[in-house]
Short mmCIF file of C-alpha atoms and ligand atoms in Angstrom, two decimals:
data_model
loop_
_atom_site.label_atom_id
_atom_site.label_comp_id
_atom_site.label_asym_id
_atom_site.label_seq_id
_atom_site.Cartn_x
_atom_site.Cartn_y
_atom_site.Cartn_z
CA UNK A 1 0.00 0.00 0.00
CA UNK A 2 1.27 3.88 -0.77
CA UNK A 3 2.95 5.67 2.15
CA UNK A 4 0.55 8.72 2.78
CA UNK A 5 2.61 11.50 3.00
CA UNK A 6 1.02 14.76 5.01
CA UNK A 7 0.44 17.73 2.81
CA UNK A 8 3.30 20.03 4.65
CA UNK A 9 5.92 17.21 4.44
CA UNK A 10 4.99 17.36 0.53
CA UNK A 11 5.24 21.44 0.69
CA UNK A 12 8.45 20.62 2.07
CA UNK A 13 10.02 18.48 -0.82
CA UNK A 14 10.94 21.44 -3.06
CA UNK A 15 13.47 23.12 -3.51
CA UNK A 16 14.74 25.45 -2.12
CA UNK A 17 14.03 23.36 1.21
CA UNK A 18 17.30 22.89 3.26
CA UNK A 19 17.46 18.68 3.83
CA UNK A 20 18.87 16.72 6.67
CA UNK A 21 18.95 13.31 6.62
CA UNK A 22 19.87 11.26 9.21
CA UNK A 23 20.57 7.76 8.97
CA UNK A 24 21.11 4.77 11.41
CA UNK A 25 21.78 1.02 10.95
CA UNK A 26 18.32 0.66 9.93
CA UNK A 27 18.85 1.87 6.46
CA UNK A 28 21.32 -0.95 6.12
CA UNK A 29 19.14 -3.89 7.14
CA UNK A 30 17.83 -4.46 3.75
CA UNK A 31 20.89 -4.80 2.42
CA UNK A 32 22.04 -7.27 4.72
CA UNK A 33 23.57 -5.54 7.32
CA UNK A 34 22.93 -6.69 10.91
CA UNK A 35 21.39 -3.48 13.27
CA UNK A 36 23.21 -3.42 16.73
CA UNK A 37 19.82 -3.37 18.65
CA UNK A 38 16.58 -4.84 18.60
CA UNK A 39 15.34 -8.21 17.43
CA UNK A 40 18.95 -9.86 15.57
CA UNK A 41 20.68 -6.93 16.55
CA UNK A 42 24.87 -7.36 16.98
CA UNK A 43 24.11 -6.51 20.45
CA UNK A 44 21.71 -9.34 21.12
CA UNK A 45 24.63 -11.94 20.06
CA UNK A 46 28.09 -10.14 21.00
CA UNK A 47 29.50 -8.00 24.39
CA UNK A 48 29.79 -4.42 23.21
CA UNK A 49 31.92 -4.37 26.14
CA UNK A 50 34.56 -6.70 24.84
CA UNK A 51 34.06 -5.55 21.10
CA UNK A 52 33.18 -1.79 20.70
CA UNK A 53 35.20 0.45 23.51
CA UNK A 54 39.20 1.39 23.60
CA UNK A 55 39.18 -0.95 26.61
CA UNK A 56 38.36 -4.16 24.79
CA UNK A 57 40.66 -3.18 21.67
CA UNK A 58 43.75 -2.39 24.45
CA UNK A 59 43.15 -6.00 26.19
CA UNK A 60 41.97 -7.94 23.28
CA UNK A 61 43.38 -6.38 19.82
CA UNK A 62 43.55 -9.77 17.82
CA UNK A 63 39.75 -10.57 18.79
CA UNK A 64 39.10 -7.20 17.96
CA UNK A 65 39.96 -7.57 14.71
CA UNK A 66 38.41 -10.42 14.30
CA UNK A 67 35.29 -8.90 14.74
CA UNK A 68 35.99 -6.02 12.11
CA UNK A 69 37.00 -9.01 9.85
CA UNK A 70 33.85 -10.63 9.75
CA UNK A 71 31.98 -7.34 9.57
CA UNK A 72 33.89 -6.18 7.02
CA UNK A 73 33.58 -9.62 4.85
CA UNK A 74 29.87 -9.10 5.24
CA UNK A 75 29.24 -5.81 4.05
CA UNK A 76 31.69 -6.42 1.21
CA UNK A 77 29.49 -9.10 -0.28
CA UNK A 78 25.75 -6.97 0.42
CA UNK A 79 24.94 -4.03 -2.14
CA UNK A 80 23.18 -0.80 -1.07
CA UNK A 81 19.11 -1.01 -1.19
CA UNK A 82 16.53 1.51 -2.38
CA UNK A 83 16.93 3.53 0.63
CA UNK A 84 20.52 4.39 0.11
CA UNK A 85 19.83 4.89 -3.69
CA UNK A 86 16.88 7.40 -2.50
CA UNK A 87 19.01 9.38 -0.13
CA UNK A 88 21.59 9.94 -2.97
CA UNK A 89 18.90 11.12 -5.31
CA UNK A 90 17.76 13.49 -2.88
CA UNK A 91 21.24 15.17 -2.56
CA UNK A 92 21.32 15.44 -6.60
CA UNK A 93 18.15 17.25 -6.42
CA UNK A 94 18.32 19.94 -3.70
CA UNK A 95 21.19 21.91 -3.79
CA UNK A 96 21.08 22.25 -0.13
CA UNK A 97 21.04 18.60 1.48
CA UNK A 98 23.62 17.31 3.70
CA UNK A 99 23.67 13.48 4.97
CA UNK A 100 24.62 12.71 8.17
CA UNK A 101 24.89 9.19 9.04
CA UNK A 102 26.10 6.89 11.93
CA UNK A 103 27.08 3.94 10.12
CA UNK A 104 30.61 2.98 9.24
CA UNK A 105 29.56 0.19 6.30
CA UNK A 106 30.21 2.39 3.57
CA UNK A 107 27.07 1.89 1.46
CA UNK A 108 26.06 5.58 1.51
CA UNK A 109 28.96 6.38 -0.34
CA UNK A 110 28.45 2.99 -2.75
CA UNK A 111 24.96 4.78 -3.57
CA UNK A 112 26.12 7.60 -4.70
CA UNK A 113 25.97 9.97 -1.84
CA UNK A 114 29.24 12.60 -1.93
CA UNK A 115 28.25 14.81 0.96
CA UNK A 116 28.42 12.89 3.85
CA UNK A 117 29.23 13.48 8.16
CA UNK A 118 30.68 10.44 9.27
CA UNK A 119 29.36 10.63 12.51
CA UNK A 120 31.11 6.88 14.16
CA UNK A 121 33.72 6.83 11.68
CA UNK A 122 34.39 4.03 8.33
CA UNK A 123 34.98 0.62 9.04
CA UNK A 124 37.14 0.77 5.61
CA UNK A 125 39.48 3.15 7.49
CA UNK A 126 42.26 2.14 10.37
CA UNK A 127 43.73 4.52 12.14
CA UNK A 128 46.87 4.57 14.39
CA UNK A 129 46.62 4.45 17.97
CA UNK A 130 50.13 6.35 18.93
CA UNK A 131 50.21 9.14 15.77
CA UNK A 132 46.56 8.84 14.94
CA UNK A 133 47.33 8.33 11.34
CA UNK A 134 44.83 7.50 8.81
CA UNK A 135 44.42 5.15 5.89
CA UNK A 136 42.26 3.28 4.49
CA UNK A 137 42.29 -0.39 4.06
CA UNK A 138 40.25 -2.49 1.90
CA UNK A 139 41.65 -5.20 2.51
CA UNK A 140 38.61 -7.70 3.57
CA UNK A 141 40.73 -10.26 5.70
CA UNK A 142 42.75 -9.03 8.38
CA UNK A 143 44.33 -11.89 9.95
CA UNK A 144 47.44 -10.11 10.89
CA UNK A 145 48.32 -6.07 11.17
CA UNK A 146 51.10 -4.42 9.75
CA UNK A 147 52.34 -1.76 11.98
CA UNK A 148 52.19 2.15 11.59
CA UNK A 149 54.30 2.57 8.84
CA UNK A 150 54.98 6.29 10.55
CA UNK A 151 55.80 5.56 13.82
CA UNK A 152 55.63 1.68 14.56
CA UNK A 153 52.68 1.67 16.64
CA UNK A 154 49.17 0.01 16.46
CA UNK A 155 46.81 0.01 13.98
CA UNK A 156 42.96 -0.02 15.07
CA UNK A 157 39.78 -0.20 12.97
CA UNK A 158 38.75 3.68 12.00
CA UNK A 159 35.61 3.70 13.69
CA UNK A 160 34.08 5.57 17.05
CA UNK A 161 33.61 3.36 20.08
CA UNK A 162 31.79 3.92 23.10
CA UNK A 163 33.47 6.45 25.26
CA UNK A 164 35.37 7.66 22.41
CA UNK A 165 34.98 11.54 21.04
CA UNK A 166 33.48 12.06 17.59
CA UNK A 167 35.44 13.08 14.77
CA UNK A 168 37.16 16.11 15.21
CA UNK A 169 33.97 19.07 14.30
CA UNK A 170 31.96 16.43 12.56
CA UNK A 171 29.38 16.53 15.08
CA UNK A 172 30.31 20.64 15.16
CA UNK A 173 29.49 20.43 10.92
CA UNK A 174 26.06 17.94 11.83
CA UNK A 175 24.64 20.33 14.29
CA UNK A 176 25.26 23.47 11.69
CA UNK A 177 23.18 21.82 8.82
CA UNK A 178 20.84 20.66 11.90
CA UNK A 179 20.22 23.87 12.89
CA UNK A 180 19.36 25.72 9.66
CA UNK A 181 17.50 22.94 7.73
CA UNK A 182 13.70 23.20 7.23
CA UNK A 183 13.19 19.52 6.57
CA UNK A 184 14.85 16.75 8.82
CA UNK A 185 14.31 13.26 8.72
CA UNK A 186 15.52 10.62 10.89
CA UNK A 187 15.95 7.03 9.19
CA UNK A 188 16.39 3.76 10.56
CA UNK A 189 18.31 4.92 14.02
CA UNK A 190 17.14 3.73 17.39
CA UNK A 191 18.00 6.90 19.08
CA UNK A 192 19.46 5.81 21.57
CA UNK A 193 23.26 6.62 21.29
CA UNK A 194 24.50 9.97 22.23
CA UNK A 195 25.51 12.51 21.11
CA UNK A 196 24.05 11.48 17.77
CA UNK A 197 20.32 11.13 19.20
CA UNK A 198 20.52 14.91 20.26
CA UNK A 199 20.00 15.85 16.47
CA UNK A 200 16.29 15.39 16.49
CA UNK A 201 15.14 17.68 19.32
CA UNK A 202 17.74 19.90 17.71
CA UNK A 203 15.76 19.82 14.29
CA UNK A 204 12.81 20.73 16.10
CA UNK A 205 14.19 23.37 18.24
CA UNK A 206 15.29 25.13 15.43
CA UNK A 207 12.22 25.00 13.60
CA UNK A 208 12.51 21.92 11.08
CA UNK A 209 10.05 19.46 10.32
CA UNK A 210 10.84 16.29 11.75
CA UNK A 211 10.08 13.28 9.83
CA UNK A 212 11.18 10.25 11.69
CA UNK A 213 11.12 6.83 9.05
CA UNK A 214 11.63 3.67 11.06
CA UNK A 215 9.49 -0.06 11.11
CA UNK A 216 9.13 0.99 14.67
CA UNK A 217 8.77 3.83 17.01
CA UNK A 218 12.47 5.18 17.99
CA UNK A 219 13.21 6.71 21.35
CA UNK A 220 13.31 10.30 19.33
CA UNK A 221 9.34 9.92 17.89
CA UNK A 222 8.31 12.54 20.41
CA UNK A 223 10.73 14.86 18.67
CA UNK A 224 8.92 13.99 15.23
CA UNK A 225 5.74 16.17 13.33
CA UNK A 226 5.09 12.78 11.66
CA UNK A 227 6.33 9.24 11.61
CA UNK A 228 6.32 6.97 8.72
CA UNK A 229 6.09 3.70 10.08
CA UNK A 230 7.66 1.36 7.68
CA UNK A 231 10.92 -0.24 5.76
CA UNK A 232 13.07 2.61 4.53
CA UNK A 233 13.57 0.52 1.44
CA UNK A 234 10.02 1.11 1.11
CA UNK A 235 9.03 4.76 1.85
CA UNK A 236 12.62 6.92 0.71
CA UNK A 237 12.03 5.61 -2.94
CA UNK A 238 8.06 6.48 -2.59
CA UNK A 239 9.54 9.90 -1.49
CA UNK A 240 12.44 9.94 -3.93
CA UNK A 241 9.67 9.17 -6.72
CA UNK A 242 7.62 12.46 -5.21
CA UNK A 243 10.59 14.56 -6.32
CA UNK A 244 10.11 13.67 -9.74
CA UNK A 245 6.99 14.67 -10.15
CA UNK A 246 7.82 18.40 -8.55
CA UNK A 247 8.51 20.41 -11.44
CA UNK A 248 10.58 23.18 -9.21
CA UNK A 249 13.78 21.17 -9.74
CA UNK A 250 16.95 22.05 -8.26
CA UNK A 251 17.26 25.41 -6.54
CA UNK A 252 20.10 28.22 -7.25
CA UNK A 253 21.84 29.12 -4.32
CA UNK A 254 20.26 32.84 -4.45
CA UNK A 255 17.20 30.82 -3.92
CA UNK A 256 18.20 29.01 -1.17
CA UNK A 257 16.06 29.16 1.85
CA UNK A 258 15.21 27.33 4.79
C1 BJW B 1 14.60 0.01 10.33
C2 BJW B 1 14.66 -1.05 9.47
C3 BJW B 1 14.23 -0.79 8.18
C4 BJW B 1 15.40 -1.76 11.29
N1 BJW B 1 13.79 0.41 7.86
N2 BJW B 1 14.14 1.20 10.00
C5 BJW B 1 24.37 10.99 27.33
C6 BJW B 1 23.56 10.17 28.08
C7 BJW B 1 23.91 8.84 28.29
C8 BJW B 1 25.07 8.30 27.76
C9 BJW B 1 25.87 9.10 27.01
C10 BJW B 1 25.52 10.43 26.81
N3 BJW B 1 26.49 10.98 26.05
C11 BJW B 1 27.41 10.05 25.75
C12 BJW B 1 27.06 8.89 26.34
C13 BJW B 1 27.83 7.60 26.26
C14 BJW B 1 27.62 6.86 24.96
C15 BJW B 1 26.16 6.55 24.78
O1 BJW B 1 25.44 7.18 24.03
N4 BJW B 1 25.67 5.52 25.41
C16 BJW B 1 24.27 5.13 25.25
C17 BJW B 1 24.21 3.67 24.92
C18 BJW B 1 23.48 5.54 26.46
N5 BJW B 1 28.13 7.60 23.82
C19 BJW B 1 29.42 7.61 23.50
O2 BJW B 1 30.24 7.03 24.16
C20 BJW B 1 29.82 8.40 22.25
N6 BJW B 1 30.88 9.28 22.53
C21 BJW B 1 30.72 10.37 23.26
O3 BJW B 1 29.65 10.71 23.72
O4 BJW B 1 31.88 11.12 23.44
C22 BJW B 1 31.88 12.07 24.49
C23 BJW B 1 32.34 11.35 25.73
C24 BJW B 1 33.58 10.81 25.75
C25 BJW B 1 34.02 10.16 26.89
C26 BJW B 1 33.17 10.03 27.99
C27 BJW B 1 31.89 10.56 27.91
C28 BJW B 1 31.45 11.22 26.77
C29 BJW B 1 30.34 7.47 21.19
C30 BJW B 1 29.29 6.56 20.65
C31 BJW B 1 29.90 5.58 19.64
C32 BJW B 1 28.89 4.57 19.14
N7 BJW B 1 29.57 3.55 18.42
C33 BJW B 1 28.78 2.51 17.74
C34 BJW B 1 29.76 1.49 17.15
C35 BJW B 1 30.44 2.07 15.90
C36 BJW B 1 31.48 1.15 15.35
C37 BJW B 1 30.92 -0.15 14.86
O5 BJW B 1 30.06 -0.17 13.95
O6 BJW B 1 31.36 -1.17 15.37
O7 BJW B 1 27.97 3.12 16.74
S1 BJW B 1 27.59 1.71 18.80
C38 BJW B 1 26.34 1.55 17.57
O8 BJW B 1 25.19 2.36 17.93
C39 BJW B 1 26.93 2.21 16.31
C40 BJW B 1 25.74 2.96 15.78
O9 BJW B 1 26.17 3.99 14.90
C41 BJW B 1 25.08 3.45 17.02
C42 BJW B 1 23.63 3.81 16.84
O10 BJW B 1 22.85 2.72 16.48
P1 BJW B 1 21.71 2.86 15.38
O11 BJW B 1 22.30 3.23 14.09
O12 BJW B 1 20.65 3.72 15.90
O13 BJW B 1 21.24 1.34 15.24
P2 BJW B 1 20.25 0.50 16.20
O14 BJW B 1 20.54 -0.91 15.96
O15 BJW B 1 20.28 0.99 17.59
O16 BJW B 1 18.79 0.85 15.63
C43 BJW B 1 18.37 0.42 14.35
C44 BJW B 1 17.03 1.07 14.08
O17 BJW B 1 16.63 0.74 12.77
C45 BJW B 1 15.90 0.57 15.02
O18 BJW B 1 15.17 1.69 15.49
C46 BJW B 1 15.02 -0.28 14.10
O19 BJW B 1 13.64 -0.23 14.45
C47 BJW B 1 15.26 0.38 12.77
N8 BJW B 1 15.10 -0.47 11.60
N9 BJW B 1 15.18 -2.17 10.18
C48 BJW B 1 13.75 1.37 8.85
N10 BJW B 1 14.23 -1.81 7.27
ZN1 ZN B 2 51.52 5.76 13.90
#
């Protein structure tokens, strides 16, 4: 059955319209990608304790990796889904649209999507514990790690773990295109990691409309004007189609507005 759209959130999909879009694992689990919460969630199955903090890396490196491995060997094989595909067609057609996402699989980027805030990082990047170098490493097997080739010391995977600060003005950059966009939506994200979750009730402090998209309620829906209960594979192509049909096409940045 269509997704019914309200009547503002269709005002809204014109340019000139200033677009957020948020993203969480949710988006991914089409494609194949295990979510960390909820019913097969990563969580549900592994310790986040001994696999996603600086701790377990420092006592456990090898098992670590491990974990990364297999993750990475996954996502390698999976191909990004409608929903991905949508969110790149809606940064093609407003000029002003800025993805922020807090997965580290990559897909966005597979999809087409240039303009991206990495919120937890790339799990296609490692990154130096002692220098803090970066690279990135495609490699889809890591049984053993080289070390830094700059100073010697240890390589980790490139992504955020808990207890860990964000990227360097990343989340700075998110809450600036937050703050000034008329139309947010929130896909596929439980909510419930901070500082990420914050962006929400930021949207709607500012004065955005909040569209949450999500099979269930998150712990943000309070935050949202309307939720579209439902697959994201399903409704971001019914709202990518909607664009199509708006003969305003892309805006000019004189036009630009809120
Ligand atoms: C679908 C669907 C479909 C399914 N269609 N929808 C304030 C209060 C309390 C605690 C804190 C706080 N501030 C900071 C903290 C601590 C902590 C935190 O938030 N803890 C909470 C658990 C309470 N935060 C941090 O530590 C962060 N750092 C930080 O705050 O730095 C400052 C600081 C430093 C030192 C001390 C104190 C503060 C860092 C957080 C890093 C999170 N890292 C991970 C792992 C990344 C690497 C990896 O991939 O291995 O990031 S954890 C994991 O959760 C991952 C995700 O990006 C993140 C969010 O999960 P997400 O994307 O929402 O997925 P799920 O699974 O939760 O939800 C999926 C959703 O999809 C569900 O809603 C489904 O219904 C839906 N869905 N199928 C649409 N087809
Ligand atoms: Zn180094």
């Amino acid at each position: 059955m269509p997704v019914q759209f309200s009547s503002k959130l269709q005002s809204l999909l014109i340019p000139p319209t200033r677009v957020v879009v948020f993203t969480g694992a949710g988006i991914s689990a089409e494609s194949g990608v295990p979510t960390f919460r909820g019913e097969n969630g990563l969580w549900n199955e592994f310790r986040v304790e001994e696999l996603a903090t600086p701790q377990a890396f420092a006592a456990h490196p090898g098992r670590v990796w491990e974990w990364y491995g297999w993750r990475r060997q996954l996502i390698a094989r999976i191909q990004p889904n409608p929903a991905h595909l949508a969110v790149a067609k809606f940064e093609k057609y407003f000029a002003n649209c800025c993805l922020v996402t807090q997965n580290v699989d990559g897909l966005h980027s597979r999809a087409g999507s240039e303009r991206i805030l990495r919120l937890h990082g790339d799990i296609w990047e490692v990154r130096c514990v002692a220098c803090g170098l970066h690279g990135t490493d495609l490699r889809e097997v890591l049984p053993s790690l080289p070390p830094c080739c700059e100073c010697g010391g240890t390589l980790r995977p490139g992504v955020v773990w808990f207890g860990e600060m964000l990227p360097a003005g990343v989340f700075e950059s998110a809450v600036q295109a937050v703050e000034s966009c008329g139309l947010f939506f929130s896909v596929g994200t439980s909510a419930e990691v901070f500082p990420a979750a914050q962006l929400p009730a930021i949207a709607r402090r500012h004065g955005a409309y909040v569209v949450e998209v999500n099979i269930e309620r998150s712990a943000a829906a309070h935050e949202a004007h309307e939720v579209l209960l439902g697959k994201a594979g399903e409704i971001l192509p019914e709202l990518a189609a909607h664009l199509q049909d708006t003969p305003a096409g892309r805006s000019t940045p004189e036009t630009e507005s809120r």
